[in-house]
């Protein structure tokens, strides 16, 4: 079978490749990580920040970021929050179940392509750490090759909504500065309480010479970018990941349009200078 269709798109972009769930972990009460292996053994490469369209057969298809690192030799990894019909079906998958995967699609964080000796600050809200996880893994690994310091600032509504606690500990052990905060405390939490923006001023990064990657709810990304700007960070050094309803993933259907951008193709990772004018636009 040819690898491209008559429309010129790679077959993997149009036809879901069957993947088996080979492992599953509940991250929080409503967030599940699935590890997936292709039935035909043909793993796809991807860049951190990109997403796949995942199909729960008979229910539907949704966009979900890859939460693995591109250098991870293991199975494909996606972390899904149960918010509706399709994500519920995906989160309900057991080991052995089969789902569809189309992709990967979209722009990436570019952390290895744009390696820098300067600081990189990663700011995540809730499950926003999932699309950033691969980038942090790459950044932490690059520290051994002389790349800049890594700061990971994580916020969640409540302590039991913090994801990837094992990764946070491993990144800190590997030399990253890892700070977490919750909006509302709970019994047993002795850490910082406050919005993720309250971590910025004392985190210790060089505001004049850094790049920042942000993923979370749009309001959190807007306030974080503004606070960074006030601290002296150049807005041209800030990147955000934007989410809109995706259908084709190929720049054909227009469902993901945001101003002049088709976010499946020109996003999800967009420079804040371009994104800031568009982030108030409602989904079509
Ligand atoms: C590029 C991209 C990457 C994404 N990565 C992840 C990820 O790594 N993990 C994850 O859990 N989710 C991710 N999402 C969001 C995910 O696609 C939606 O949660 C999903 O489409 C909801 O579908 P549903 O049928 O389960 O719920 P629906 O019934 O369609 O929606 C339920 C609720 O979720 C809201 N919603 C629907 N679509 C989105 C969306 N795109 N963004 C935010 N809220 C939405 C709806 O407004 C509604 O309130 C990503 C979305 C995009 C566009
Ligand atoms: S999802 Fe169809 S154009 Fe982007």
CSV table of C-alpha atoms and ligand atoms in Angstrom, one decimal:
chain,number,residue,atom,x,y,z
A,1,UNK,CA,0.0,0.0,0.0
A,2,UNK,CA,1.3,3.5,-0.9
A,3,UNK,CA,2.3,5.7,2.1
A,4,UNK,CA,0.4,8.7,0.8
A,5,UNK,CA,-3.2,9.1,-0.3
A,6,UNK,CA,-4.3,10.7,-3.6
A,7,UNK,CA,-4.7,14.0,-1.7
A,8,UNK,CA,-1.0,13.9,-0.8
A,9,UNK,CA,-1.4,13.4,3.0
A,10,UNK,CA,0.5,10.7,4.7
A,11,UNK,CA,-1.7,7.7,5.3
A,12,UNK,CA,-1.0,7.9,9.1
A,13,UNK,CA,-2.6,11.4,9.0
A,14,UNK,CA,-5.9,10.2,7.6
A,15,UNK,CA,-6.4,6.6,8.7
A,16,UNK,CA,-6.2,5.8,12.4
A,17,UNK,CA,-3.4,3.3,13.1
A,18,UNK,CA,-4.7,0.7,15.6
A,19,UNK,CA,-2.9,0.8,18.9
A,20,UNK,CA,-3.2,-1.5,21.9
A,21,UNK,CA,-3.2,-0.1,25.4
A,22,UNK,CA,-0.2,-1.8,27.0
A,23,UNK,CA,-0.2,0.1,30.3
A,24,UNK,CA,-2.5,2.5,32.2
A,25,UNK,CA,-2.1,4.7,35.2
A,26,UNK,CA,-4.6,6.9,37.0
A,27,UNK,CA,-2.8,10.2,37.7
A,28,UNK,CA,-5.7,11.8,39.5
A,29,UNK,CA,-9.4,11.1,40.0
A,30,UNK,CA,-10.1,12.2,36.4
A,31,UNK,CA,-6.8,12.0,34.6
A,32,UNK,CA,-5.4,8.8,33.1
A,33,UNK,CA,-2.1,8.0,31.3
A,34,UNK,CA,-2.3,5.4,28.5
A,35,UNK,CA,0.8,3.7,27.0
A,36,UNK,CA,0.1,2.5,23.5
A,37,UNK,CA,1.8,0.1,21.0
A,38,UNK,CA,0.9,0.0,17.3
A,39,UNK,CA,-0.6,-3.3,16.3
A,40,UNK,CA,1.6,-3.3,13.2
A,41,UNK,CA,4.7,-2.5,15.2
A,42,UNK,CA,5.4,0.7,13.2
A,43,UNK,CA,6.0,3.5,15.8
A,44,UNK,CA,5.6,7.1,14.6
A,45,UNK,CA,8.2,9.7,15.5
A,46,UNK,CA,7.0,13.0,17.0
A,47,UNK,CA,8.3,16.3,18.5
A,48,UNK,CA,7.4,17.5,22.0
A,49,UNK,CA,4.3,19.6,22.0
A,50,UNK,CA,2.7,17.8,19.0
A,51,UNK,CA,-0.6,16.0,19.3
A,52,UNK,CA,-2.4,13.0,17.9
A,53,UNK,CA,-6.1,12.5,17.1
A,54,UNK,CA,-7.2,9.6,19.3
A,55,UNK,CA,-10.3,7.5,18.4
A,56,UNK,CA,-12.4,5.7,20.8
A,57,UNK,CA,-14.2,3.5,18.3
A,58,UNK,CA,-18.0,4.0,18.2
A,59,UNK,CA,-17.7,7.2,20.3
A,60,UNK,CA,-15.5,9.7,18.5
A,61,UNK,CA,-12.1,11.2,18.0
A,62,UNK,CA,-10.3,14.0,19.9
A,63,UNK,CA,-7.0,15.8,20.0
A,64,UNK,CA,-4.6,14.8,22.7
A,65,UNK,CA,-1.0,15.9,23.1
A,66,UNK,CA,1.8,13.3,23.3
A,67,UNK,CA,3.1,13.2,26.8
A,68,UNK,CA,6.1,11.0,26.0
A,69,UNK,CA,9.5,12.4,25.3
A,70,UNK,CA,10.7,12.0,21.6
A,71,UNK,CA,13.8,10.3,22.9
A,72,UNK,CA,11.8,7.8,25.0
A,73,UNK,CA,12.3,4.4,23.4
A,74,UNK,CA,9.1,3.0,25.1
A,75,UNK,CA,5.5,3.0,24.0
A,76,UNK,CA,3.6,6.1,22.8
A,77,UNK,CA,2.2,7.9,25.8
A,78,UNK,CA,-0.9,10.1,26.2
A,79,UNK,CA,-2.4,11.7,29.3
A,80,UNK,CA,-6.2,12.3,29.1
A,81,UNK,CA,-8.6,14.2,31.4
A,82,UNK,CA,-12.1,12.9,31.5
A,83,UNK,CA,-14.3,15.9,30.5
A,84,UNK,CA,-16.8,14.4,28.0
A,85,UNK,CA,-17.9,11.5,25.9
A,86,UNK,CA,-14.7,10.7,24.0
A,87,UNK,CA,-12.2,11.5,26.8
A,88,UNK,CA,-14.4,9.4,29.2
A,89,UNK,CA,-14.2,6.4,26.7
A,90,UNK,CA,-10.4,6.8,26.5
A,91,UNK,CA,-10.0,7.1,30.2
A,92,UNK,CA,-12.1,4.0,30.7
A,93,UNK,CA,-9.8,1.9,28.5
A,94,UNK,CA,-8.2,-1.1,30.1
A,95,UNK,CA,-4.9,-2.8,29.2
A,96,UNK,CA,-5.5,-4.8,26.0
A,97,UNK,CA,-8.1,-2.5,24.6
A,98,UNK,CA,-7.5,-1.1,21.1
A,99,UNK,CA,-7.9,2.6,20.1
A,100,UNK,CA,-7.0,4.6,16.9
A,101,UNK,CA,-4.2,7.1,16.6
A,102,UNK,CA,-3.8,9.6,13.7
A,103,UNK,CA,-0.8,12.0,13.6
A,104,UNK,CA,1.4,13.4,14.9
A,105,UNK,CA,0.1,16.9,14.0
A,106,UNK,CA,1.1,20.5,14.7
A,107,UNK,CA,4.0,22.7,15.8
A,108,UNK,CA,6.3,21.8,18.7
A,109,UNK,CA,8.1,23.5,21.5
A,110,UNK,CA,11.4,23.4,19.5
A,111,UNK,CA,13.5,22.9,22.6
A,112,UNK,CA,16.2,20.9,21.0
A,113,UNK,CA,16.1,22.7,17.6
A,114,UNK,CA,16.6,26.0,19.5
A,115,UNK,CA,19.0,24.8,22.2
A,116,UNK,CA,20.2,27.7,24.3
A,117,UNK,CA,22.7,28.2,27.2
A,118,UNK,CA,20.0,30.5,28.7
A,119,UNK,CA,17.4,29.5,31.2
A,120,UNK,CA,14.2,27.8,30.1
A,121,UNK,CA,11.2,28.3,32.3
A,122,UNK,CA,8.3,25.9,31.9
A,123,UNK,CA,5.0,27.0,33.4
A,124,UNK,CA,2.1,24.5,33.6
A,125,UNK,CA,-1.4,24.6,34.9
A,126,UNK,CA,-3.1,21.3,35.8
A,127,UNK,CA,-3.0,18.8,33.0
A,128,UNK,CA,-1.1,21.5,30.9
A,129,UNK,CA,2.0,19.6,32.1
A,130,UNK,CA,1.1,16.7,29.8
A,131,UNK,CA,2.0,18.6,26.5
A,132,UNK,CA,5.1,20.0,28.2
A,133,UNK,CA,6.4,16.7,29.7
A,134,UNK,CA,8.4,15.6,26.7
A,135,UNK,CA,10.0,19.1,26.4
A,136,UNK,CA,11.0,19.0,30.1
A,137,UNK,CA,12.5,15.6,29.6
A,138,UNK,CA,14.6,16.9,26.7
A,139,UNK,CA,15.6,20.0,28.5
A,140,UNK,CA,16.7,18.1,31.6
A,141,UNK,CA,18.7,15.7,29.4
A,142,UNK,CA,20.3,18.6,27.5
A,143,UNK,CA,21.6,20.0,30.8
A,144,UNK,CA,24.4,17.4,30.6
A,145,UNK,CA,25.5,18.8,27.3
A,146,UNK,CA,25.9,22.4,28.5
A,147,UNK,CA,22.3,23.7,27.9
A,148,UNK,CA,20.8,26.3,30.2
A,149,UNK,CA,19.1,25.9,33.5
A,150,UNK,CA,15.6,24.4,33.6
A,151,UNK,CA,12.8,25.8,35.8
A,152,UNK,CA,9.5,23.9,36.1
A,153,UNK,CA,6.7,25.8,37.8
A,154,UNK,CA,3.5,23.9,38.3
A,155,UNK,CA,0.1,24.9,39.5
A,156,UNK,CA,-3.1,22.9,40.3
A,157,UNK,CA,-6.4,23.8,41.8
A,158,UNK,CA,-5.9,21.3,44.7
A,159,UNK,CA,-3.0,19.0,45.8
A,160,UNK,CA,-4.8,15.9,44.5
A,161,UNK,CA,-4.9,17.4,41.0
A,162,UNK,CA,-1.1,17.7,40.6
A,163,UNK,CA,0.1,15.3,37.9
A,164,UNK,CA,3.4,13.5,37.3
A,165,UNK,CA,4.7,13.7,40.9
A,166,UNK,CA,7.3,11.1,40.1
A,167,UNK,CA,8.6,13.1,37.2
A,168,UNK,CA,8.7,16.3,39.2
A,169,UNK,CA,10.9,14.5,41.8
A,170,UNK,CA,13.1,13.0,39.0
A,171,UNK,CA,13.6,16.4,37.3
A,172,UNK,CA,14.5,18.0,40.6
A,173,UNK,CA,17.0,15.3,41.3
A,174,UNK,CA,18.5,15.8,37.8
A,175,UNK,CA,19.1,19.5,38.6
A,176,UNK,CA,15.9,21.3,37.5
A,177,UNK,CA,14.4,23.9,39.8
A,178,UNK,CA,10.9,22.5,40.4
A,179,UNK,CA,8.2,24.5,42.2
A,180,UNK,CA,4.6,23.6,42.7
A,181,UNK,CA,1.6,25.4,44.1
A,182,UNK,CA,-2.1,24.9,44.6
A,183,UNK,CA,-4.9,27.3,44.5
A,184,UNK,CA,-6.6,25.7,47.6
A,185,UNK,CA,-4.8,23.8,50.3
A,186,UNK,CA,-6.0,20.5,51.7
A,187,UNK,CA,-5.1,18.3,54.7
A,188,UNK,CA,-1.6,17.0,54.3
A,189,UNK,CA,-0.4,19.8,52.0
A,190,UNK,CA,2.5,21.8,53.4
A,191,UNK,CA,3.6,23.4,50.2
A,192,UNK,CA,3.0,26.8,48.5
A,193,UNK,CA,-0.6,28.0,48.2
A,194,UNK,CA,-1.5,30.6,45.5
A,195,UNK,CA,-1.8,30.9,41.7
A,196,UNK,CA,1.1,29.7,39.6
A,197,UNK,CA,2.0,33.4,38.9
A,198,UNK,CA,3.0,33.8,42.5
A,199,UNK,CA,5.9,31.5,41.9
A,200,UNK,CA,7.5,33.6,39.2
A,201,UNK,CA,9.2,36.4,41.0
A,202,UNK,CA,11.3,34.3,43.4
A,203,UNK,CA,11.9,31.3,41.2
A,204,UNK,CA,15.5,32.5,40.4
A,205,UNK,CA,15.6,32.5,36.6
A,206,UNK,CA,17.3,35.2,34.6
A,207,UNK,CA,14.2,37.2,33.3
A,208,UNK,CA,16.3,39.2,30.8
A,209,UNK,CA,17.8,36.1,29.1
A,210,UNK,CA,15.3,33.2,29.2
A,211,UNK,CA,12.6,31.6,27.1
A,212,UNK,CA,9.3,30.5,28.6
A,213,UNK,CA,6.9,27.7,27.6
A,214,UNK,CA,3.4,27.9,29.0
A,215,UNK,CA,0.5,25.5,28.9
A,216,UNK,CA,-2.7,25.6,30.8
A,217,UNK,CA,-6.1,27.3,30.7
A,218,UNK,CA,-6.0,30.4,28.5
A,219,UNK,CA,-6.7,32.7,31.4
A,220,UNK,CA,-3.7,31.2,33.3
A,221,UNK,CA,-1.5,31.6,30.2
A,222,UNK,CA,-2.5,35.2,29.7
A,223,UNK,CA,-1.9,36.2,33.4
A,224,UNK,CA,1.4,34.3,33.4
A,225,UNK,CA,2.7,36.0,30.2
A,226,UNK,CA,1.7,39.4,31.6
A,227,UNK,CA,3.4,38.8,34.9
A,228,UNK,CA,6.5,37.5,33.1
A,229,UNK,CA,6.5,40.7,30.9
A,230,UNK,CA,6.4,42.8,34.1
A,231,UNK,CA,9.4,40.9,35.4
A,232,UNK,CA,11.3,41.9,32.3
A,233,UNK,CA,10.9,38.8,30.1
A,234,UNK,CA,10.8,39.7,26.4
A,235,UNK,CA,7.3,38.6,25.1
A,236,UNK,CA,9.0,37.3,21.9
A,237,UNK,CA,10.6,34.7,24.1
A,238,UNK,CA,7.3,33.3,25.4
A,239,UNK,CA,5.5,30.4,23.8
A,240,UNK,CA,2.0,29.1,24.6
A,241,UNK,CA,0.0,26.0,23.5
A,242,UNK,CA,-3.5,26.9,22.3
A,243,UNK,CA,-6.4,24.5,22.1
A,244,UNK,CA,-9.4,24.7,19.8
A,245,UNK,CA,-11.8,22.1,18.5
A,246,UNK,CA,-9.9,19.9,16.0
A,247,UNK,CA,-11.3,17.6,13.4
A,248,UNK,CA,-9.1,16.9,10.3
A,249,UNK,CA,-5.8,17.9,11.9
A,250,UNK,CA,-4.5,18.7,8.4
A,251,UNK,CA,-5.5,22.3,7.8
A,252,UNK,CA,-8.4,21.2,5.6
A,253,UNK,CA,-11.7,21.7,7.5
A,254,UNK,CA,-11.2,25.0,9.3
A,255,UNK,CA,-12.7,23.9,12.6
A,256,UNK,CA,-9.6,24.9,14.5
A,257,UNK,CA,-9.4,28.4,13.0
A,258,UNK,CA,-8.2,31.2,15.3
A,259,UNK,CA,-7.9,34.5,13.5
A,260,UNK,CA,-5.4,33.9,10.6
A,261,UNK,CA,-4.2,30.6,12.2
A,262,UNK,CA,-5.3,27.0,11.7
A,263,UNK,CA,-4.2,25.7,15.0
A,264,UNK,CA,-3.8,22.1,13.9
A,265,UNK,CA,-1.2,23.3,11.4
A,266,UNK,CA,0.1,26.6,12.7
A,267,UNK,CA,-0.3,25.6,16.4
A,268,UNK,CA,-0.8,24.3,19.0
A,269,UNK,CA,2.5,25.9,20.0
A,270,UNK,CA,2.4,29.6,19.0
A,271,UNK,CA,4.6,32.6,20.0
A,272,UNK,CA,2.9,34.7,22.6
A,273,UNK,CA,3.3,37.9,20.5
A,274,UNK,CA,1.1,36.3,17.9
A,275,UNK,CA,-1.2,34.5,20.3
A,276,UNK,CA,-1.9,37.4,22.7
A,277,UNK,CA,-4.0,39.3,20.1
A,278,UNK,CA,-6.1,36.1,19.4
A,279,UNK,CA,-6.5,34.5,22.8
A,280,UNK,CA,-9.8,36.3,23.6
A,281,UNK,CA,-11.4,35.1,20.3
A,282,UNK,CA,-14.2,32.6,20.9
A,283,UNK,CA,-14.2,29.2,19.3
A,284,UNK,CA,-16.2,29.0,16.1
B,1,LIG,C1,-3.9,20.4,20.4
B,1,LIG,C2,-4.7,19.9,21.6
B,1,LIG,C3,-4.1,19.1,22.5
B,1,LIG,C4,-4.8,18.6,23.6
B,1,LIG,N1,-4.2,17.8,24.5
B,1,LIG,C5,-4.9,17.3,25.5
B,1,LIG,C6,-4.2,16.4,26.4
B,1,LIG,O1,-3.0,16.2,26.3
B,1,LIG,N2,-5.0,15.8,27.4
B,1,LIG,C7,-6.4,16.1,27.5
B,1,LIG,O2,-7.0,15.5,28.4
B,1,LIG,N3,-7.0,16.9,26.6
B,1,LIG,C8,-6.3,17.5,25.6
B,1,LIG,N4,-6.9,18.3,24.7
B,1,LIG,C9,-8.4,18.6,25.0
B,1,LIG,C10,-9.2,17.5,24.4
B,1,LIG,O3,-9.1,17.5,23.0
B,1,LIG,C11,-10.7,17.7,24.8
B,1,LIG,O4,-10.8,17.6,26.2
B,1,LIG,C12,-11.6,16.8,24.1
B,1,LIG,O5,-11.8,17.2,22.8
B,1,LIG,C13,-13.0,16.8,24.7
B,1,LIG,O6,-13.8,15.9,24.0
B,1,LIG,P1,-15.0,15.0,24.7
B,1,LIG,O7,-15.8,14.4,23.7
B,1,LIG,O8,-14.4,14.1,25.8
B,1,LIG,O9,-15.8,16.1,25.5
B,1,LIG,P2,-16.8,17.2,24.9
B,1,LIG,O10,-18.2,16.7,25.2
B,1,LIG,O11,-16.5,17.5,23.4
B,1,LIG,O12,-16.4,18.4,25.8
B,1,LIG,C14,-16.6,18.4,27.2
B,1,LIG,C15,-16.0,19.7,27.8
B,1,LIG,O13,-14.7,19.9,27.4
B,1,LIG,C16,-14.6,21.2,26.7
B,1,LIG,N5,-13.7,21.0,25.5
B,1,LIG,C17,-13.9,20.4,24.4
B,1,LIG,N6,-12.9,20.4,23.5
B,1,LIG,C18,-11.9,21.1,24.2
B,1,LIG,C19,-10.6,21.5,23.9
B,1,LIG,N7,-10.1,21.3,22.7
B,1,LIG,N8,-9.9,22.2,24.8
B,1,LIG,C20,-10.5,22.4,26.0
B,1,LIG,N9,-11.7,22.1,26.4
B,1,LIG,C21,-12.4,21.4,25.5
B,1,LIG,C22,-16.0,21.5,26.2
B,1,LIG,O14,-16.2,22.9,26.1
B,1,LIG,C23,-16.8,20.9,27.3
B,1,LIG,O15,-16.9,21.8,28.4
B,1,LIG,C24,-6.2,18.9,23.7
B,1,LIG,C25,-6.8,19.6,22.7
B,1,LIG,C26,-6.1,20.1,21.7
B,1,LIG,C27,-6.8,21.0,20.6
B,2,LIG,S1,-8.7,20.6,12.4
B,2,LIG,FE1,-9.3,20.8,10.3
B,2,LIG,S2,-8.3,22.7,9.7
B,2,LIG,FE2,-7.5,22.3,11.7
